[in-house]
Tab-separated table of N, CA and C in Angstrom:
chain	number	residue	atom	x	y	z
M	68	UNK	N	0.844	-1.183	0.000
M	68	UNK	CA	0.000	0.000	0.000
M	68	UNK	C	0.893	1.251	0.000
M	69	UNK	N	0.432	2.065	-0.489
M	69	UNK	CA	1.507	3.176	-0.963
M	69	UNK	C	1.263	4.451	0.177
M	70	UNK	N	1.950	5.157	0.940
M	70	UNK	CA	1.526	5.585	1.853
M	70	UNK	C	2.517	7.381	1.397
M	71	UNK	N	1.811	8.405	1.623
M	71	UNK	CA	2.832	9.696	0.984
M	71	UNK	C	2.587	10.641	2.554
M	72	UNK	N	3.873	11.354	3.031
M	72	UNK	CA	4.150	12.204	3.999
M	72	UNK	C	4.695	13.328	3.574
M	73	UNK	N	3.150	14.236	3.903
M	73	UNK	CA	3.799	15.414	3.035
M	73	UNK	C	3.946	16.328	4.116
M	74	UNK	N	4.863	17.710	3.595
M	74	UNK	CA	4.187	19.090	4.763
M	74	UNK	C	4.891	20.003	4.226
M	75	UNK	N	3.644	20.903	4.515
M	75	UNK	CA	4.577	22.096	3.402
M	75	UNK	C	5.016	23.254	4.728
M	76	UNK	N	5.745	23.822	4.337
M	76	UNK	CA	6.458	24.968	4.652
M	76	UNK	C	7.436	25.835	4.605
M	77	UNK	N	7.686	27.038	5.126
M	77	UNK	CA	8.730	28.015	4.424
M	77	UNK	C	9.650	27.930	4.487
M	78	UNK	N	10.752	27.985	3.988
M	78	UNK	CA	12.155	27.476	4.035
M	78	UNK	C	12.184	29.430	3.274
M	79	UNK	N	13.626	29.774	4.142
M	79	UNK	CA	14.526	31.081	3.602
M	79	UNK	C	15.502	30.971	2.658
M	80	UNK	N	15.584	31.524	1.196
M	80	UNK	CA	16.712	31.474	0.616
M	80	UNK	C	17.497	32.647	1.061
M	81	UNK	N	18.653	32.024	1.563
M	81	UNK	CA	20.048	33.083	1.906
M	81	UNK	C	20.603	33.582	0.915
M	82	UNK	N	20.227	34.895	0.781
M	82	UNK	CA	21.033	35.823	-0.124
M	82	UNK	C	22.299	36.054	0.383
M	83	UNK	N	21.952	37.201	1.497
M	83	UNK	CA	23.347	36.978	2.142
M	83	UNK	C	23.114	37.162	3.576
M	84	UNK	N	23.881	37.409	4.850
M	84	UNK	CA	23.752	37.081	6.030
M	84	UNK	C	22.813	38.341	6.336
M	85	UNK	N	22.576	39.172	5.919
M	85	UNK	CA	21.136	39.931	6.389
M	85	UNK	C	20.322	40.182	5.279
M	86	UNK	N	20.702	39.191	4.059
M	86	UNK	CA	19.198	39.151	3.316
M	86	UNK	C	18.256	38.138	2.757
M	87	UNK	N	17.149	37.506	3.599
M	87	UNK	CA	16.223	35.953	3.198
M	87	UNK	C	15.057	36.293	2.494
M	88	UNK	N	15.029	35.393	1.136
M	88	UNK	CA	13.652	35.452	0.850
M	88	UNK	C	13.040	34.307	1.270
M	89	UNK	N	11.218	34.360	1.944
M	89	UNK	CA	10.715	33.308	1.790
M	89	UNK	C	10.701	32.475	0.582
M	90	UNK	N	10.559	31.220	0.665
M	90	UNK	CA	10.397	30.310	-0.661
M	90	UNK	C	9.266	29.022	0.009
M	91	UNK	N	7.564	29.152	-0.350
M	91	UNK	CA	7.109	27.870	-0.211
M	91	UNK	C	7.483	26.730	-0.368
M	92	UNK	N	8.034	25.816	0.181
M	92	UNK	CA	8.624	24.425	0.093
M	92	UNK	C	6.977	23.478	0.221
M	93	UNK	N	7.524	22.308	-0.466
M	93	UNK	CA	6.700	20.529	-0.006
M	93	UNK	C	7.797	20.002	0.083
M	94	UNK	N	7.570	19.576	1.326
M	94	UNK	CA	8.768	17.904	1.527
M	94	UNK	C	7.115	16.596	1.446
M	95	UNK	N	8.033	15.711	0.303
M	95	UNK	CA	7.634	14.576	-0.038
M	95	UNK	C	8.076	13.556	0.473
M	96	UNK	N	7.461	12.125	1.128
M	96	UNK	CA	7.908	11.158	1.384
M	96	UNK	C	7.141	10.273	0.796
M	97	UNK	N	7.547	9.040	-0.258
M	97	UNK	CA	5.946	8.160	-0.986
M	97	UNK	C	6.733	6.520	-0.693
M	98	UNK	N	6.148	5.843	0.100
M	98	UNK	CA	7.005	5.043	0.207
M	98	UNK	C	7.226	4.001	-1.023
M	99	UNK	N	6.512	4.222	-2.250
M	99	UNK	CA	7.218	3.519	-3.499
M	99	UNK	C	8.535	3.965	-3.706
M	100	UNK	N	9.132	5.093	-3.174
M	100	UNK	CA	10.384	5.374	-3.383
M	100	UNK	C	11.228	5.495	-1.919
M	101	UNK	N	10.958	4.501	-1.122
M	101	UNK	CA	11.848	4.431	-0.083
M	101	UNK	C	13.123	5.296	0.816
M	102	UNK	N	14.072	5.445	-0.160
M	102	UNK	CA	15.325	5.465	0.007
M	102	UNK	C	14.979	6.990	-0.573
M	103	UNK	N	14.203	7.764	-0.796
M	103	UNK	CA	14.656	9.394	-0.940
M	103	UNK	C	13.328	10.113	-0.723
M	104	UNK	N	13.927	11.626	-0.602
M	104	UNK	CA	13.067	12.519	-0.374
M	104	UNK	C	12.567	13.336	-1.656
M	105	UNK	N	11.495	14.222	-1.151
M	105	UNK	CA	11.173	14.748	-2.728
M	105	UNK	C	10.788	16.231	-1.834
M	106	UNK	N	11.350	17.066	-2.620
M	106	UNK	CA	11.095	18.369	-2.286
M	106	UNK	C	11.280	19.372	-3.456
M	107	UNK	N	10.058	20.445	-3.071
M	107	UNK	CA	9.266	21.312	-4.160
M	107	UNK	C	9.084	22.896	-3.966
M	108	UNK	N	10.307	23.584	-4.275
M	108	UNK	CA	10.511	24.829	-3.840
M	108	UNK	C	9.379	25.629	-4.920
M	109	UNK	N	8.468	26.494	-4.110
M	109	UNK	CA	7.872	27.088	-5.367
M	109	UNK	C	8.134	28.820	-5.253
M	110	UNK	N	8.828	28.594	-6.149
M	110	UNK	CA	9.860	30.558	-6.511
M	110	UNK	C	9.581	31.217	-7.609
M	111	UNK	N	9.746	32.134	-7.291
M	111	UNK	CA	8.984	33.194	-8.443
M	111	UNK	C	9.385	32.726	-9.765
M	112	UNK	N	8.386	31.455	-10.600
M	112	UNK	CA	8.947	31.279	-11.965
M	112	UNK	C	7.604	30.322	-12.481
M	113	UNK	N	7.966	29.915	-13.459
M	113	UNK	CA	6.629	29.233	-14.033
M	113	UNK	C	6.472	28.109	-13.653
M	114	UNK	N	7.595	27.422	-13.286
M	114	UNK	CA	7.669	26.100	-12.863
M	114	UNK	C	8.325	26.117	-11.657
M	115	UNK	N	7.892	25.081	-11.106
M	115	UNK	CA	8.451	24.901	-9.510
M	115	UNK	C	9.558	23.902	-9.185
M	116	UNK	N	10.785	24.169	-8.341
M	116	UNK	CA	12.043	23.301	-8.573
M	116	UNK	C	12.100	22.326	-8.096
M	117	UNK	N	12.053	20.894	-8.487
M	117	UNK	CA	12.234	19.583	-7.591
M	117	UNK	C	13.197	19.573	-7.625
M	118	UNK	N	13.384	18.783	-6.321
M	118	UNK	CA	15.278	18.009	-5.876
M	118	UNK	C	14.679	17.077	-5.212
M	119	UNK	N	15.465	15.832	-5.866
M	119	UNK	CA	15.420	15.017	-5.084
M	119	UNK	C	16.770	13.967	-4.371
M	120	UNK	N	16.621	13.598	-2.991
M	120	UNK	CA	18.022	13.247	-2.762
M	120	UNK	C	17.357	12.380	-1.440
M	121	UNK	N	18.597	11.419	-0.640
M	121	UNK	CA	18.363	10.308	-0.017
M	121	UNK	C	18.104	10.826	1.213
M	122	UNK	N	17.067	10.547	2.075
M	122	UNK	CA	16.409	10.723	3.147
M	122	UNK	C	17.842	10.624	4.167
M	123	UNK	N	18.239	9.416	4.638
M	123	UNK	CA	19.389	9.459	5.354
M	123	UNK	C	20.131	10.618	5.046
M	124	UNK	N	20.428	11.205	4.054
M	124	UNK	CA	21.450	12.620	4.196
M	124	UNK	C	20.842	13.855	5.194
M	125	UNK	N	19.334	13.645	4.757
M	125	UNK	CA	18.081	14.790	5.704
M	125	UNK	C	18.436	14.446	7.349
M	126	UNK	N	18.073	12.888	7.360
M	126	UNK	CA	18.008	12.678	8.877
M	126	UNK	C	19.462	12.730	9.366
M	127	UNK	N	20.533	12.687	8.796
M	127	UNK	CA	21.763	12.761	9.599
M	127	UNK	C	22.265	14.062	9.794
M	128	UNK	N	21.479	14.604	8.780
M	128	UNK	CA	21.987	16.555	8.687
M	128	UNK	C	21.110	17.206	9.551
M	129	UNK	N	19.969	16.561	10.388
M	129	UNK	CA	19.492	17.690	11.486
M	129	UNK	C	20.411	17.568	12.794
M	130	UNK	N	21.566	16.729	12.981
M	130	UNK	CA	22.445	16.448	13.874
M	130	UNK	C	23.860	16.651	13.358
M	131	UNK	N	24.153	16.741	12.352
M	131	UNK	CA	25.762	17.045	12.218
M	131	UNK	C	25.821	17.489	11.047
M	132	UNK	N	26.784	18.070	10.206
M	132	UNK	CA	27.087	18.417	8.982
M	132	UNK	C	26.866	17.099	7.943
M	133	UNK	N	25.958	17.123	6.847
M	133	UNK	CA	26.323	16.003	6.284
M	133	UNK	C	25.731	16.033	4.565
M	134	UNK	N	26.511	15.000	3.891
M	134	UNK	CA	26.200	14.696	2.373
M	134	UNK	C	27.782	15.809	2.067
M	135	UNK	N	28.185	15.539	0.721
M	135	UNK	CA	28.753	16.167	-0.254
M	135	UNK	C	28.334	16.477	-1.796
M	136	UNK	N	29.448	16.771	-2.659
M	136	UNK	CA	28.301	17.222	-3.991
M	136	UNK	C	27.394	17.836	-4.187
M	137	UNK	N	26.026	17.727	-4.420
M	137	UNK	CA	24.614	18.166	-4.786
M	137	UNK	C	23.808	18.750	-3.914
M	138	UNK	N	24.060	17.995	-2.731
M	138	UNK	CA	23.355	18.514	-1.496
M	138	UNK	C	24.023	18.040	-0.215
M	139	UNK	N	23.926	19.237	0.488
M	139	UNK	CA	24.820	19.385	2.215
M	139	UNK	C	23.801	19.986	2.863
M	140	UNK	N	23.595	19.401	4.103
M	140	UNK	CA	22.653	19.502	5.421
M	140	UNK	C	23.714	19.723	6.995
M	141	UNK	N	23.359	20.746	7.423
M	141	UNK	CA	24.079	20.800	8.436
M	141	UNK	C	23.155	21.753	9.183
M	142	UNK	N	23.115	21.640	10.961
M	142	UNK	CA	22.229	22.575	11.715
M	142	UNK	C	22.891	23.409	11.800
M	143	UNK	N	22.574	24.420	12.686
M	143	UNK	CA	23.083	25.752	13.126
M	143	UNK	C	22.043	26.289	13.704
M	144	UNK	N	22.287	27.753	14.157
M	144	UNK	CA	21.101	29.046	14.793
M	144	UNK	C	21.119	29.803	13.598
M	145	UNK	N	20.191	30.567	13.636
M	145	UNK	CA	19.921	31.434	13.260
M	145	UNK	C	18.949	32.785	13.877
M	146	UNK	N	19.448	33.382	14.669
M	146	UNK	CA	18.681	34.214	15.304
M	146	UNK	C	18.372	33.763	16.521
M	147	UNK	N	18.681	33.001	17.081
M	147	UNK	CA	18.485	32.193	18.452
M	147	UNK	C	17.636	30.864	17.729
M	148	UNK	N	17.356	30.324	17.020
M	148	UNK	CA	16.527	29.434	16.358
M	148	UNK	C	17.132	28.564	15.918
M	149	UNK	N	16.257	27.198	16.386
M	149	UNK	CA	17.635	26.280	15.783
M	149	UNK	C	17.070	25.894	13.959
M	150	UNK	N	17.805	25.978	13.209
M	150	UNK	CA	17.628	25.797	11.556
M	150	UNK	C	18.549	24.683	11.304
M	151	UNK	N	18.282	24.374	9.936
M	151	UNK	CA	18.928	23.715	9.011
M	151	UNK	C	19.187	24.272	8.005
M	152	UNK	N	20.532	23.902	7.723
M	152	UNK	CA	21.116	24.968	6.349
M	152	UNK	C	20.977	23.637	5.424
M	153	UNK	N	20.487	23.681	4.425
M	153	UNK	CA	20.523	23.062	2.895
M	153	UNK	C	21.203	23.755	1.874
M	154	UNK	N	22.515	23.057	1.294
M	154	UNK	CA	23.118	23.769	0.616
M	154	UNK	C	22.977	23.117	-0.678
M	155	UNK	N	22.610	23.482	-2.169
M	155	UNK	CA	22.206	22.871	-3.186
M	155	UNK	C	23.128	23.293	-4.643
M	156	UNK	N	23.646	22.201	-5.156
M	156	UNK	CA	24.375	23.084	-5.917
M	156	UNK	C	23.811	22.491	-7.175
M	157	UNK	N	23.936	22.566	-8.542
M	157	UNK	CA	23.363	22.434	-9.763
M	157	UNK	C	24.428	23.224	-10.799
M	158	UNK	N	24.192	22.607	-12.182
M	158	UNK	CA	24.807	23.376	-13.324
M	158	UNK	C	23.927	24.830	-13.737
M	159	UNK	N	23.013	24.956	-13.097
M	159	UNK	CA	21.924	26.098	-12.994
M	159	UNK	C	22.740	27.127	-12.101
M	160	UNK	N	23.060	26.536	-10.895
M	160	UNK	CA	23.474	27.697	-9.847
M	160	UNK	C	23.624	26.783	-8.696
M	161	UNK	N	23.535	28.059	-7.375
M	161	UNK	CA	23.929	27.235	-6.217
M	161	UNK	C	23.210	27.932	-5.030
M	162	UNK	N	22.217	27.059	-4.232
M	162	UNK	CA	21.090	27.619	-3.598
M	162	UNK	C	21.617	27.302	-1.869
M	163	UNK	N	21.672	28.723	-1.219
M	163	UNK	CA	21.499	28.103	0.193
M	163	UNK	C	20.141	28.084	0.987
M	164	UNK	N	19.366	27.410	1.850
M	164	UNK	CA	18.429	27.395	2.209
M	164	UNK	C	18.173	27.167	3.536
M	165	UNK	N	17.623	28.048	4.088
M	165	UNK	CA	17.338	28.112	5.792
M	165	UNK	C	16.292	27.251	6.278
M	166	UNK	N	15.810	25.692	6.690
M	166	UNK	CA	14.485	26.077	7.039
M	166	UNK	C	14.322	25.648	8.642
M	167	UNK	N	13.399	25.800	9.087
M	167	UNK	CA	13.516	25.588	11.006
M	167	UNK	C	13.421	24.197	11.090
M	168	UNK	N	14.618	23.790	12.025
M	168	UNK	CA	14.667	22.900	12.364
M	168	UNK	C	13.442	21.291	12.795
M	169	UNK	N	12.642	22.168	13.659
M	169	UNK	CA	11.859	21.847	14.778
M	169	UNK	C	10.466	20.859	13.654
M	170	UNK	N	10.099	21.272	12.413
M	170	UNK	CA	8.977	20.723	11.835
M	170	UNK	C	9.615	20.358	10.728
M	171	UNK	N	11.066	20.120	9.965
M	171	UNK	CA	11.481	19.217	9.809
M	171	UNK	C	12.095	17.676	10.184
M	172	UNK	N	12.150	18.085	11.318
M	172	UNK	CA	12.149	16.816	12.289
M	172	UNK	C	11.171	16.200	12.280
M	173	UNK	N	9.963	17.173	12.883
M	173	UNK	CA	8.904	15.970	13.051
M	173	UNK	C	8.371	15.086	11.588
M	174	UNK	N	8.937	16.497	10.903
M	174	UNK	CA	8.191	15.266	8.936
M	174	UNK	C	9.004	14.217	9.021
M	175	UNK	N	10.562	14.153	9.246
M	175	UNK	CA	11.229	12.761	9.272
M	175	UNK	C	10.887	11.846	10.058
M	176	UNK	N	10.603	12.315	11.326
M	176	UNK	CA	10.123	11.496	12.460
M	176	UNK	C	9.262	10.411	11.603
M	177	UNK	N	7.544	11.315	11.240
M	177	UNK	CA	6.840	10.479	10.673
M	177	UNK	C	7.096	9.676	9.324
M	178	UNK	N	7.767	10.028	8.265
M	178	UNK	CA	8.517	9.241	7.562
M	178	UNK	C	9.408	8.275	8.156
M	179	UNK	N	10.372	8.387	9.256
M	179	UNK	CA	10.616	7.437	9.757
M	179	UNK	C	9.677	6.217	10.596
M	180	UNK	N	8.279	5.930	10.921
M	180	UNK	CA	7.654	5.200	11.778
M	180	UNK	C	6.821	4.888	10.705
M	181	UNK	N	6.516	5.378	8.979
M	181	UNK	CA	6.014	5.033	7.601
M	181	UNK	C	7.054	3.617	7.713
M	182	UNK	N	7.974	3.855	7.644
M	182	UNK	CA	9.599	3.366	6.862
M	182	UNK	C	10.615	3.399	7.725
M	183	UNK	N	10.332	2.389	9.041
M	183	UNK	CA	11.945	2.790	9.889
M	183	UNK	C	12.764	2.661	8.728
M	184	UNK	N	14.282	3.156	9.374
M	184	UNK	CA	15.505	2.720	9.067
M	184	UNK	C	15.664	1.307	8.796
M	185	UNK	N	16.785	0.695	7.655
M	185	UNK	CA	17.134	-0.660	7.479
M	185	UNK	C	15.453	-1.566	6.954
M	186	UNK	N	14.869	-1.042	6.663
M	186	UNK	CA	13.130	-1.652	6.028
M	186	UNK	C	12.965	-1.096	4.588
M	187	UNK	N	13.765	-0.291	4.327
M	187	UNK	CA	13.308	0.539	2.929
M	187	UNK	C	12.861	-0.474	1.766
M	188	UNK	N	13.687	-0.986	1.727
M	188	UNK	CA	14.132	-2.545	0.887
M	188	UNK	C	13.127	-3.744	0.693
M	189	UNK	N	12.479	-3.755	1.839
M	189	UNK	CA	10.982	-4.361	1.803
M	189	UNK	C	9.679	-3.567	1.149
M	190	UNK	N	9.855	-2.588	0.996
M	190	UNK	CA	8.920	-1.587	0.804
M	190	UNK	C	9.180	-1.957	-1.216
M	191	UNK	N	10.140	-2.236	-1.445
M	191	UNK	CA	10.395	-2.468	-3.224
M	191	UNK	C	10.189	-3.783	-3.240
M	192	UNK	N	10.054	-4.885	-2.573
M	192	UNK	CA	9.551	-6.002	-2.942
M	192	UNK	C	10.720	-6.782	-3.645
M	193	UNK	N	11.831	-6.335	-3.516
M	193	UNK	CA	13.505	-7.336	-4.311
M	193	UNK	C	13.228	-8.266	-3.650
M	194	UNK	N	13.167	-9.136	-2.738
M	194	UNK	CA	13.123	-9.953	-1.905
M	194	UNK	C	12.016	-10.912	-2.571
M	195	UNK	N	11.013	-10.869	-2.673
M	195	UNK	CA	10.101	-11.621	-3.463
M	195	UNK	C	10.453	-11.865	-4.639
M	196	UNK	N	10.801	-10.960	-5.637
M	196	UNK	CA	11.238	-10.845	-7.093
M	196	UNK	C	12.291	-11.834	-7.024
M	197	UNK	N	13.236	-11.669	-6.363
M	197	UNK	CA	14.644	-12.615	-6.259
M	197	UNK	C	14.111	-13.920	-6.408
M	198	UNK	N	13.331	-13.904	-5.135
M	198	UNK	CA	13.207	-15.517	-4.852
M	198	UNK	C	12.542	-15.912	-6.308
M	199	UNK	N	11.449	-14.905	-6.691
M	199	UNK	CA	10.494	-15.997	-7.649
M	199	UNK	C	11.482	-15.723	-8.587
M	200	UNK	N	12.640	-15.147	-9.181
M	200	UNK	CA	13.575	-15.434	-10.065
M	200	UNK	C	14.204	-16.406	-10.198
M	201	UNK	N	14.953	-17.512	-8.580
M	201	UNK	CA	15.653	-18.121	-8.266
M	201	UNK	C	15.142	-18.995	-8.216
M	202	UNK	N	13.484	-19.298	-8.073
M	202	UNK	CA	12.936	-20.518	-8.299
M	202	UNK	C	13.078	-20.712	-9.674
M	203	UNK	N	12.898	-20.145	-10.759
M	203	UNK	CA	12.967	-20.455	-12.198
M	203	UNK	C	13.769	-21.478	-12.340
């Protein structure tokens, strides 16, 4: 059964250290796709920007610096507030992004108790496929 964890909210693009624009975000979780997140910045343009990248980089980056390449998650303050910096880079450009800590957690939380950790893998059904391959 296909189960989706959504929640929308504002995430800040960092211009520079005293200038943020809001940007409406969706964070996506669908558990046909297990192993990643789906998120939907909608910014002043005709179309709205997906990224998508592996959940474990999200959940390890509200506790320490983490991922390389494409996308980096690391906490911090901001204003006395605890945030998450998302750093995004692309052949387009290179996006930093503020959003509060506190209700990104809880979306992983519930994506995590959808899909603990180490279960993703059951959720794609390889395990069945194998076997009825290996019976052939």
């Amino acid at each position: 059964m296909r189960t989706v964890v959504e929640r929308e909210l504002e995430l800040k693009l960092v211009l520079s250290p005293q200038r943020r624009i809001p940007v409406p975000t969706r964070l996506e979780y669908v558990t046909d796709d297990p192993y990643a997140v789906h998120v939907t910045f909608h910014i002043d343009s005709a179309h709205p920007a997906h990224w998508t990248f592996a959940r474990d980089l999200l959940v390890e980056g509200v506790f320490r610096p983490y991922g390389q390449g494409d996308v980096r998650v690391w906490p911090t303050k901001a204003e006395g507030r605890s945030v998450l910096l998302v750093a995004l880079t692309s052949p387009d450009g290179d996006a930093l992004l503020e959003a509060p800590a506190a209700p990104v957690a809880a979306w992983l939380e519930r994506t995590l108790r959808v899909v603990p950790p180490g279960t993703e893998g059951e959720q794609l059904g390889l395990d069945d496929e194998l076997a009825e391959l290996l019976a052939q």
